[in-house]
């Protein structure tokens, strides 16, 4: 396996046009007054976008046509075009490929989890924060293609708007519903595009017309472990759920599976996550892809259990979704069960993630965006 260089700074390719969703409330009002319109028009526009998930200015019929045209030209440029959507899991999972203004491709995945005893229905969108990814994890499809560029705030936010709209329109089996959860588990490393991701979180959480008014707890930022950015995220005071892609409890193996580990070691990443938990009062998730004969040995389960037992952490095991060209496979079910048993024996809480979207290459780590 060859180590690919880690890329933290995306190349500057065609900057996306400024959009309403890039701006906070004050900046929107300023932009609208600069156009010679009264500031309340900014809020009207935002109510359409964040409150009714309307992205198309032509459909904003509560605005006079001339005002609409002026606002649309300045604040609602077309950010993306849907290339195609594919469905699986009896229509409860839907993956969409988007083409951005400069031709860059990203994917997002919308999933419905029906209500079960003790839990309400959830509709989750898995979004991308970058086109491609520079983190080079060898088992991840996105990681193989390298980084194309950072997405703008609006390019990230608009994936959520489109998903909320699709859910409300009833495109998923089960009829119209309300988008409840957002996970940054699509393409890209969210904490390598920090300022746009932080601005996105504000748009997701702030109540309408500032943003969508989603609950903080229903938003998960997943990271390879960019330690300084985890600290910044805690400073932000947004209290979203943090997920850390650990995949190995020991530095020797993690250096290979998550190459950023050569920069920030397991102990540093866990210390940053502990600090996040202490400051936000939120339990964090440890993601662990189960890769046959690579990271699934009983002794690694014991080591992981010992590391996590004293911490405010929950383990999410992900059966590896093999990517094209990879020689790796998911762990056999008995090996997975033994891994779970050993973690639980140490008092660590564990869940095994379902493999939603597998047949449409829409499962974790399969997003590769080919036109
Ligand atoms: N860059 C972020 C988001 C990545 S996707 C991060 O690394 O956390 C979300 C999760 O899917 C990560 O834990 C990632 O390691 C995992 N993943 C990537 N490829 C996978 C694959 N082929 N099978 C299972 N999980 C995978």
Short mmCIF file of C-alpha atoms and ligand atoms in Angstrom, two decimals:
data_model
loop_
_atom_site.label_atom_id
_atom_site.label_comp_id
_atom_site.label_asym_id
_atom_site.label_seq_id
_atom_site.Cartn_x
_atom_site.Cartn_y
_atom_site.Cartn_z
CA UNK A 1 0.00 0.00 0.00
CA UNK A 2 1.47 3.34 -0.98
CA UNK A 3 1.08 6.29 1.33
CA UNK A 4 -0.58 9.18 -0.48
CA UNK A 5 0.36 12.69 0.59
CA UNK A 6 -2.10 14.30 2.99
CA UNK A 7 -3.67 17.44 1.66
CA UNK A 8 -5.09 19.99 4.06
CA UNK A 9 -5.38 22.95 1.74
CA UNK A 10 -7.61 22.36 -1.23
CA UNK A 11 -6.49 23.77 -4.57
CA UNK A 12 -8.44 26.93 -5.40
CA UNK A 13 -10.56 25.96 -8.34
CA UNK A 14 -13.38 28.16 -9.59
CA UNK A 15 -14.83 29.78 -6.48
CA UNK A 16 -18.58 29.12 -6.28
CA UNK A 17 -20.87 32.17 -6.56
CA UNK A 18 -22.04 33.76 -3.31
CA UNK A 19 -25.43 32.49 -2.19
CA UNK A 20 -27.93 33.40 0.52
CA UNK A 21 -26.86 30.33 2.51
CA UNK A 22 -23.26 31.57 2.67
CA UNK A 23 -24.36 34.62 4.64
CA UNK A 24 -25.54 35.16 8.20
CA UNK A 25 -28.62 37.26 8.88
CA UNK A 26 -26.76 40.59 9.11
CA UNK A 27 -24.76 39.95 5.93
CA UNK A 28 -27.92 38.98 4.05
CA UNK A 29 -29.69 42.16 5.08
CA UNK A 30 -26.63 44.20 4.09
CA UNK A 31 -26.51 42.47 0.70
CA UNK A 32 -30.19 43.20 0.11
CA UNK A 33 -29.94 46.87 1.09
CA UNK A 34 -26.91 47.17 -1.22
CA UNK A 35 -29.28 46.14 -4.01
CA UNK A 36 -31.53 49.07 -3.08
CA UNK A 37 -34.21 46.86 -1.49
CA UNK A 38 -35.58 47.02 2.07
CA UNK A 39 -33.86 44.65 4.51
CA UNK A 40 -37.05 42.68 5.24
CA UNK A 41 -36.78 41.20 1.75
CA UNK A 42 -33.74 39.27 2.99
CA UNK A 43 -35.83 37.61 5.70
CA UNK A 44 -38.61 36.88 3.22
CA UNK A 45 -36.13 35.14 0.96
CA UNK A 46 -34.65 33.22 3.89
CA UNK A 47 -38.10 32.08 5.02
CA UNK A 48 -38.61 30.52 1.60
CA UNK A 49 -35.19 28.90 1.57
CA UNK A 50 -34.85 27.72 5.19
CA UNK A 51 -38.52 27.46 6.12
CA UNK A 52 -39.97 25.95 2.96
CA UNK A 53 -36.81 24.41 1.53
CA UNK A 54 -37.40 26.31 -1.71
CA UNK A 55 -34.24 26.78 -3.77
CA UNK A 56 -35.82 27.96 -7.00
CA UNK A 57 -36.50 31.71 -7.10
CA UNK A 58 -39.23 31.22 -9.73
CA UNK A 59 -41.32 29.36 -7.13
CA UNK A 60 -41.09 32.18 -4.55
CA UNK A 61 -44.35 33.68 -5.63
CA UNK A 62 -44.90 35.74 -2.48
CA UNK A 63 -42.23 38.11 -3.80
CA UNK A 64 -43.05 40.65 -6.54
CA UNK A 65 -41.52 39.47 -9.83
CA UNK A 66 -39.10 42.39 -10.16
CA UNK A 67 -37.85 41.97 -6.58
CA UNK A 68 -37.51 38.25 -7.15
CA UNK A 69 -35.41 38.76 -10.24
CA UNK A 70 -33.10 41.22 -8.50
CA UNK A 71 -32.67 38.97 -5.47
CA UNK A 72 -32.29 35.82 -7.53
CA UNK A 73 -29.53 37.35 -9.63
CA UNK A 74 -27.54 38.40 -6.57
CA UNK A 75 -28.33 35.84 -3.89
CA UNK A 76 -29.76 32.70 -5.40
CA UNK A 77 -27.35 31.56 -8.12
CA UNK A 78 -27.78 27.95 -9.23
CA UNK A 79 -25.30 26.01 -7.11
CA UNK A 80 -25.74 22.51 -8.45
CA UNK A 81 -27.56 20.33 -10.93
CA UNK A 82 -28.86 16.90 -10.10
CA UNK A 83 -27.11 14.42 -12.36
CA UNK A 84 -29.14 11.45 -11.15
CA UNK A 85 -30.68 9.79 -8.12
CA UNK A 86 -30.78 6.06 -7.40
CA UNK A 87 -32.87 4.25 -4.81
CA UNK A 88 -32.47 1.09 -2.82
CA UNK A 89 -33.71 -0.57 0.42
CA UNK A 90 -37.29 -0.57 -0.97
CA UNK A 91 -37.16 3.13 -1.67
CA UNK A 92 -36.10 4.18 1.84
CA UNK A 93 -32.55 5.07 0.72
CA UNK A 94 -31.86 7.48 -2.10
CA UNK A 95 -28.43 8.61 -3.29
CA UNK A 96 -28.10 11.74 -5.41
CA UNK A 97 -25.15 12.79 -7.54
CA UNK A 98 -24.75 16.57 -7.94
CA UNK A 99 -22.68 18.49 -10.46
CA UNK A 100 -21.39 21.81 -9.11
CA UNK A 101 -20.86 24.97 -11.16
CA UNK A 102 -17.29 24.03 -12.11
CA UNK A 103 -18.09 20.41 -12.94
CA UNK A 104 -16.98 18.99 -9.57
CA UNK A 105 -19.18 16.07 -8.47
CA UNK A 106 -20.47 15.27 -4.99
CA UNK A 107 -22.99 12.84 -3.57
CA UNK A 108 -25.50 12.92 -0.73
CA UNK A 109 -27.67 10.09 0.62
CA UNK A 110 -31.14 10.39 2.13
CA UNK A 111 -32.35 7.60 4.42
CA UNK A 112 -35.58 6.90 6.29
CA UNK A 113 -35.51 4.83 9.48
CA UNK A 114 -39.06 3.88 10.46
CA UNK A 115 -40.20 4.35 14.06
CA UNK A 116 -39.46 1.45 16.35
CA UNK A 117 -40.33 0.72 19.95
CA UNK A 118 -38.59 3.44 21.91
CA UNK A 119 -37.51 5.56 18.95
CA UNK A 120 -39.32 7.91 16.62
CA UNK A 121 -38.99 7.88 12.86
CA UNK A 122 -35.75 9.44 11.63
CA UNK A 123 -34.99 10.87 8.22
CA UNK A 124 -31.27 11.38 7.86
CA UNK A 125 -29.20 12.99 5.15
CA UNK A 126 -25.53 12.09 4.75
CA UNK A 127 -23.76 15.06 3.18
CA UNK A 128 -20.41 15.87 1.58
CA UNK A 129 -18.16 18.68 2.77
CA UNK A 130 -15.51 18.45 0.06
CA UNK A 131 -15.36 17.23 -3.53
CA UNK A 132 -13.06 14.25 -3.05
CA UNK A 133 -10.93 13.94 0.07
CA UNK A 134 -7.27 14.42 0.93
CA UNK A 135 -7.12 12.04 3.88
CA UNK A 136 -6.21 8.99 1.76
CA UNK A 137 -7.69 6.25 3.98
CA UNK A 138 -6.93 3.15 1.89
CA UNK A 139 -10.28 1.38 2.50
CA UNK A 140 -12.43 4.39 1.51
CA UNK A 141 -13.55 4.95 -2.09
CA UNK A 142 -13.48 8.75 -1.81
CA UNK A 143 -9.99 8.62 -0.33
CA UNK A 144 -8.63 6.94 -3.44
CA UNK A 145 -9.36 9.84 -5.75
CA UNK A 146 -7.69 12.60 -3.73
CA UNK A 147 -9.07 16.04 -3.03
CA UNK A 148 -10.67 18.15 -5.75
CA UNK A 149 -11.74 21.14 -3.66
CA UNK A 150 -13.50 22.40 -0.57
CA UNK A 151 -17.22 22.99 -0.91
CA UNK A 152 -18.55 26.43 -0.08
CA UNK A 153 -20.93 26.83 2.87
CA UNK A 154 -23.89 27.15 0.52
CA UNK A 155 -22.86 24.08 -1.44
CA UNK A 156 -22.97 22.07 1.80
CA UNK A 157 -26.14 23.72 3.15
CA UNK A 158 -27.97 23.23 -0.14
CA UNK A 159 -27.54 19.45 0.08
CA UNK A 160 -29.53 19.64 3.32
CA UNK A 161 -32.17 21.94 1.80
CA UNK A 162 -32.61 19.63 -1.18
CA UNK A 163 -32.90 16.62 1.14
CA UNK A 164 -35.46 18.35 3.38
CA UNK A 165 -37.45 19.27 0.30
CA UNK A 166 -37.30 15.74 -1.10
CA UNK A 167 -38.41 14.32 2.27
CA UNK A 168 -41.29 16.81 2.48
CA UNK A 169 -42.31 15.99 -1.09
CA UNK A 170 -42.52 12.29 -0.20
CA UNK A 171 -39.84 10.94 -2.53
CA UNK A 172 -38.96 8.23 0.01
CA UNK A 173 -41.20 5.22 0.54
CA UNK A 174 -43.45 6.00 3.50
CA UNK A 175 -44.73 9.31 2.18
CA UNK A 176 -43.95 12.91 3.09
CA UNK A 177 -41.78 13.37 6.18
CA UNK A 178 -39.55 15.79 8.01
CA UNK A 179 -35.77 15.70 7.73
CA UNK A 180 -34.53 15.14 11.29
CA UNK A 181 -30.83 14.26 11.17
CA UNK A 182 -27.72 15.39 9.31
CA UNK A 183 -24.46 13.43 9.27
CA UNK A 184 -21.20 14.71 7.77
CA UNK A 185 -20.28 11.24 6.56
CA UNK A 186 -20.35 11.73 2.82
CA UNK A 187 -17.36 12.78 0.78
CA UNK A 188 -14.57 14.78 2.37
CA UNK A 189 -13.06 15.53 5.76
CA UNK A 190 -15.31 18.16 7.37
CA UNK A 191 -12.65 19.45 9.75
CA UNK A 192 -10.25 20.07 6.84
CA UNK A 193 -12.83 22.58 5.54
CA UNK A 194 -13.38 24.06 8.96
CA UNK A 195 -14.75 27.57 8.46
CA UNK A 196 -17.38 26.51 5.89
CA UNK A 197 -18.44 23.53 7.96
CA UNK A 198 -18.75 25.70 11.09
CA UNK A 199 -20.87 28.23 9.16
CA UNK A 200 -22.97 25.34 7.83
CA UNK A 201 -23.61 24.13 11.39
CA UNK A 202 -24.94 27.58 12.28
CA UNK A 203 -27.33 27.48 9.33
CA UNK A 204 -28.52 24.01 10.30
CA UNK A 205 -29.14 24.89 13.95
CA UNK A 206 -30.25 28.51 13.94
CA UNK A 207 -34.04 28.89 14.00
CA UNK A 208 -35.82 30.12 10.85
CA UNK A 209 -35.40 32.48 9.11
CA UNK A 210 -31.69 32.38 10.08
CA UNK A 211 -31.45 28.64 9.45
CA UNK A 212 -33.32 25.32 9.45
CA UNK A 213 -33.69 25.06 13.23
CA UNK A 214 -32.54 21.43 13.45
CA UNK A 215 -31.67 20.00 16.85
CA UNK A 216 -27.94 20.04 17.71
CA UNK A 217 -28.10 16.49 18.92
CA UNK A 218 -29.35 15.28 15.58
CA UNK A 219 -26.25 16.56 13.77
CA UNK A 220 -23.07 14.48 13.63
CA UNK A 221 -19.67 15.66 12.43
CA UNK A 222 -17.41 12.73 11.58
CA UNK A 223 -13.65 13.26 11.47
CA UNK A 224 -10.39 11.37 10.96
CA UNK A 225 -9.15 13.31 13.99
CA UNK A 226 -7.86 16.74 13.00
CA UNK A 227 -6.95 17.55 16.60
CA UNK A 228 -6.74 21.38 16.53
CA UNK A 229 -10.06 21.58 14.67
CA UNK A 230 -11.79 19.41 17.28
CA UNK A 231 -10.77 22.06 19.81
CA UNK A 232 -12.13 24.83 17.60
CA UNK A 233 -15.39 22.95 17.21
CA UNK A 234 -15.72 22.76 21.00
CA UNK A 235 -15.02 26.53 21.17
CA UNK A 236 -17.87 27.11 18.71
CA UNK A 237 -20.32 26.01 21.41
CA UNK A 238 -22.57 24.23 18.94
CA UNK A 239 -22.67 20.95 20.87
CA UNK A 240 -23.18 18.76 17.84
CA UNK A 241 -22.32 15.07 18.08
CA UNK A 242 -18.68 14.27 17.34
CA UNK A 243 -17.73 11.01 15.65
CA UNK A 244 -14.09 9.97 15.42
CA UNK A 245 -12.99 7.48 12.77
CA UNK A 246 -10.57 5.43 14.82
CA UNK A 247 -10.51 2.07 13.01
CA UNK A 248 -7.54 0.85 15.06
CA UNK A 249 -6.65 1.21 18.75
CA UNK A 250 -2.88 1.09 18.09
CA UNK A 251 -0.76 3.65 16.25
CA UNK A 252 1.07 1.00 14.23
CA UNK A 253 -2.06 -0.06 12.33
CA UNK A 254 -3.82 3.31 12.48
CA UNK A 255 -0.87 4.97 10.69
CA UNK A 256 -1.84 2.80 7.71
CA UNK A 257 -5.64 2.81 7.93
CA UNK A 258 -6.02 6.52 8.75
CA UNK A 259 -2.81 8.16 7.47
CA UNK A 260 -3.48 11.42 9.36
CA UNK A 261 -2.49 9.35 12.40
CA UNK A 262 1.14 9.97 11.50
CA UNK A 263 0.42 13.57 12.53
CA UNK A 264 -1.99 13.12 15.46
CA UNK A 265 -1.70 9.83 17.34
CA UNK A 266 -4.48 7.74 18.88
CA UNK A 267 -3.81 9.16 22.36
CA UNK A 268 -3.97 12.77 21.10
CA UNK A 269 -7.16 12.18 19.14
CA UNK A 270 -8.87 10.55 22.11
CA UNK A 271 -7.69 13.35 24.41
CA UNK A 272 -9.21 15.92 22.01
CA UNK A 273 -12.47 13.94 21.91
CA UNK A 274 -12.50 13.69 25.73
CA UNK A 275 -12.04 17.43 25.93
CA UNK A 276 -14.92 17.88 23.48
CA UNK A 277 -17.09 15.59 25.63
CA UNK A 278 -16.13 17.42 28.81
CA UNK A 279 -16.90 20.83 27.33
CA UNK A 280 -20.13 19.91 25.57
CA UNK A 281 -21.44 17.26 27.94
CA UNK A 282 -21.96 15.05 24.91
CA UNK A 283 -20.89 11.46 24.50
CA UNK A 284 -18.86 10.95 21.33
CA UNK A 285 -18.89 8.10 18.83
CA UNK A 286 -15.93 6.01 17.79
CA UNK A 287 -16.29 4.64 14.28
CA UNK A 288 -14.57 1.37 13.62
CA UNK A 289 -14.81 -0.34 10.22
CA UNK A 290 -14.52 -4.09 10.70
CA UNK A 291 -11.91 -5.27 8.18
CA UNK A 292 -11.29 -9.00 7.98
CA UNK A 293 -7.93 -10.06 9.45
CA UNK A 294 -6.73 -6.45 9.54
CA UNK A 295 -8.23 -4.79 12.63
CA UNK A 296 -10.72 -7.37 13.94
CA UNK A 297 -8.52 -9.55 16.18
CA UNK A 298 -9.73 -10.32 19.73
CA UNK A 299 -6.65 -8.62 21.22
CA UNK A 300 -7.51 -5.40 19.36
CA UNK A 301 -11.06 -5.57 20.72
CA UNK A 302 -9.56 -5.87 24.22
CA UNK A 303 -7.17 -2.99 23.61
CA UNK A 304 -9.99 -0.82 22.23
CA UNK A 305 -12.20 -1.76 25.17
CA UNK A 306 -9.47 -0.86 27.69
CA UNK A 307 -8.89 2.47 25.95
CA UNK A 308 -12.56 3.42 25.87
CA UNK A 309 -13.95 1.96 29.10
CA UNK A 310 -13.10 5.05 31.18
CA UNK A 311 -14.29 7.46 28.48
CA UNK A 312 -17.63 9.03 27.52
CA UNK A 313 -17.59 7.16 24.20
CA UNK A 314 -19.84 4.87 22.23
CA UNK A 315 -18.53 2.48 19.56
CA UNK A 316 -20.16 2.25 16.18
CA UNK A 317 -18.86 -0.77 14.28
CA UNK A 318 -19.23 -0.50 10.51
CA UNK A 319 -19.00 -3.71 8.50
CA UNK A 320 -16.47 -2.78 5.79
CA UNK A 321 -18.10 -1.91 2.51
CA UNK A 322 -15.51 -3.26 0.10
CA UNK A 323 -14.59 -0.71 -2.56
CA UNK A 324 -13.63 -1.61 -6.14
CA UNK A 325 -10.02 -2.73 -6.43
CA UNK A 326 -9.61 -3.32 -2.71
CA UNK A 327 -8.36 -6.71 -1.51
CA UNK A 328 -10.05 -6.18 1.87
CA UNK A 329 -13.33 -7.63 3.01
CA UNK A 330 -15.76 -7.27 5.90
CA UNK A 331 -15.14 -9.36 9.00
CA UNK A 332 -17.15 -12.59 9.25
CA UNK A 333 -20.19 -12.34 11.49
CA UNK A 334 -18.77 -14.57 14.25
CA UNK A 335 -15.64 -12.40 14.43
CA UNK A 336 -17.83 -9.28 14.61
CA UNK A 337 -19.89 -10.83 17.42
CA UNK A 338 -16.79 -11.71 19.40
CA UNK A 339 -15.49 -8.14 18.95
CA UNK A 340 -18.79 -6.76 20.27
CA UNK A 341 -18.77 -9.22 23.17
CA UNK A 342 -15.28 -8.20 24.27
CA UNK A 343 -16.11 -4.49 24.15
CA UNK A 344 -19.32 -5.02 26.10
CA UNK A 345 -17.46 -7.16 28.64
CA UNK A 346 -15.42 -4.04 29.40
CA UNK A 347 -18.55 -1.95 29.81
CA UNK A 348 -18.26 -0.14 26.47
CA UNK A 349 -21.52 0.53 24.61
CA UNK A 350 -21.51 -0.76 21.02
CA UNK A 351 -23.81 -0.70 18.04
CA UNK A 352 -23.28 -2.24 14.61
CA UNK A 353 -24.23 0.06 11.77
CA UNK A 354 -26.57 -1.22 9.12
CA UNK A 355 -25.31 -1.34 5.57
CA UNK A 356 -27.86 1.00 4.02
CA UNK A 357 -27.26 1.82 0.39
CA UNK A 358 -24.77 -0.94 -0.23
CA UNK A 359 -26.21 -2.03 -3.59
CA UNK A 360 -26.06 1.50 -4.97
CA UNK A 361 -22.54 2.23 -3.72
CA UNK A 362 -24.17 4.64 -1.31
CA UNK A 363 -22.95 3.05 1.91
CA UNK A 364 -20.23 4.49 4.15
CA UNK A 365 -17.04 5.04 2.23
CA UNK A 366 -18.47 4.04 -1.11
CA UNK A 367 -19.19 7.51 -2.42
CA UNK A 368 -16.90 8.03 -5.39
CA UNK A 369 -18.90 10.34 -7.66
CA UNK A 370 -18.49 9.05 -11.19
CA UNK A 371 -20.70 10.80 -13.77
N1 LIG B 1 -13.78 12.16 6.66
C1 LIG B 1 -14.75 11.80 7.66
C2 LIG B 1 -16.07 11.32 7.03
C3 LIG B 1 -15.86 10.05 6.27
S1 LIG B 1 -17.17 8.93 5.93
C4 LIG B 1 -14.20 10.71 8.52
O1 LIG B 1 -13.23 10.07 8.13
O2 LIG B 1 -14.72 10.48 9.61
C5 LIG B 1 -17.79 8.33 7.43
C6 LIG B 1 -17.21 7.02 7.95
O3 LIG B 1 -17.19 5.96 6.98
C7 LIG B 1 -15.77 7.15 8.44
O4 LIG B 1 -15.65 6.55 9.69
C8 LIG B 1 -15.01 6.38 7.41
O5 LIG B 1 -13.77 5.93 7.88
C9 LIG B 1 -15.96 5.25 7.12
N2 LIG B 1 -15.65 4.52 5.89
C10 LIG B 1 -14.96 4.96 4.83
N3 LIG B 1 -14.86 3.99 3.91
C11 LIG B 1 -15.51 2.93 4.39
C12 LIG B 1 -15.75 1.62 3.89
N4 LIG B 1 -15.33 1.25 2.69
N5 LIG B 1 -16.45 0.77 4.67
C13 LIG B 1 -16.90 1.14 5.88
N6 LIG B 1 -16.71 2.36 6.40
C14 LIG B 1 -16.01 3.24 5.68
#
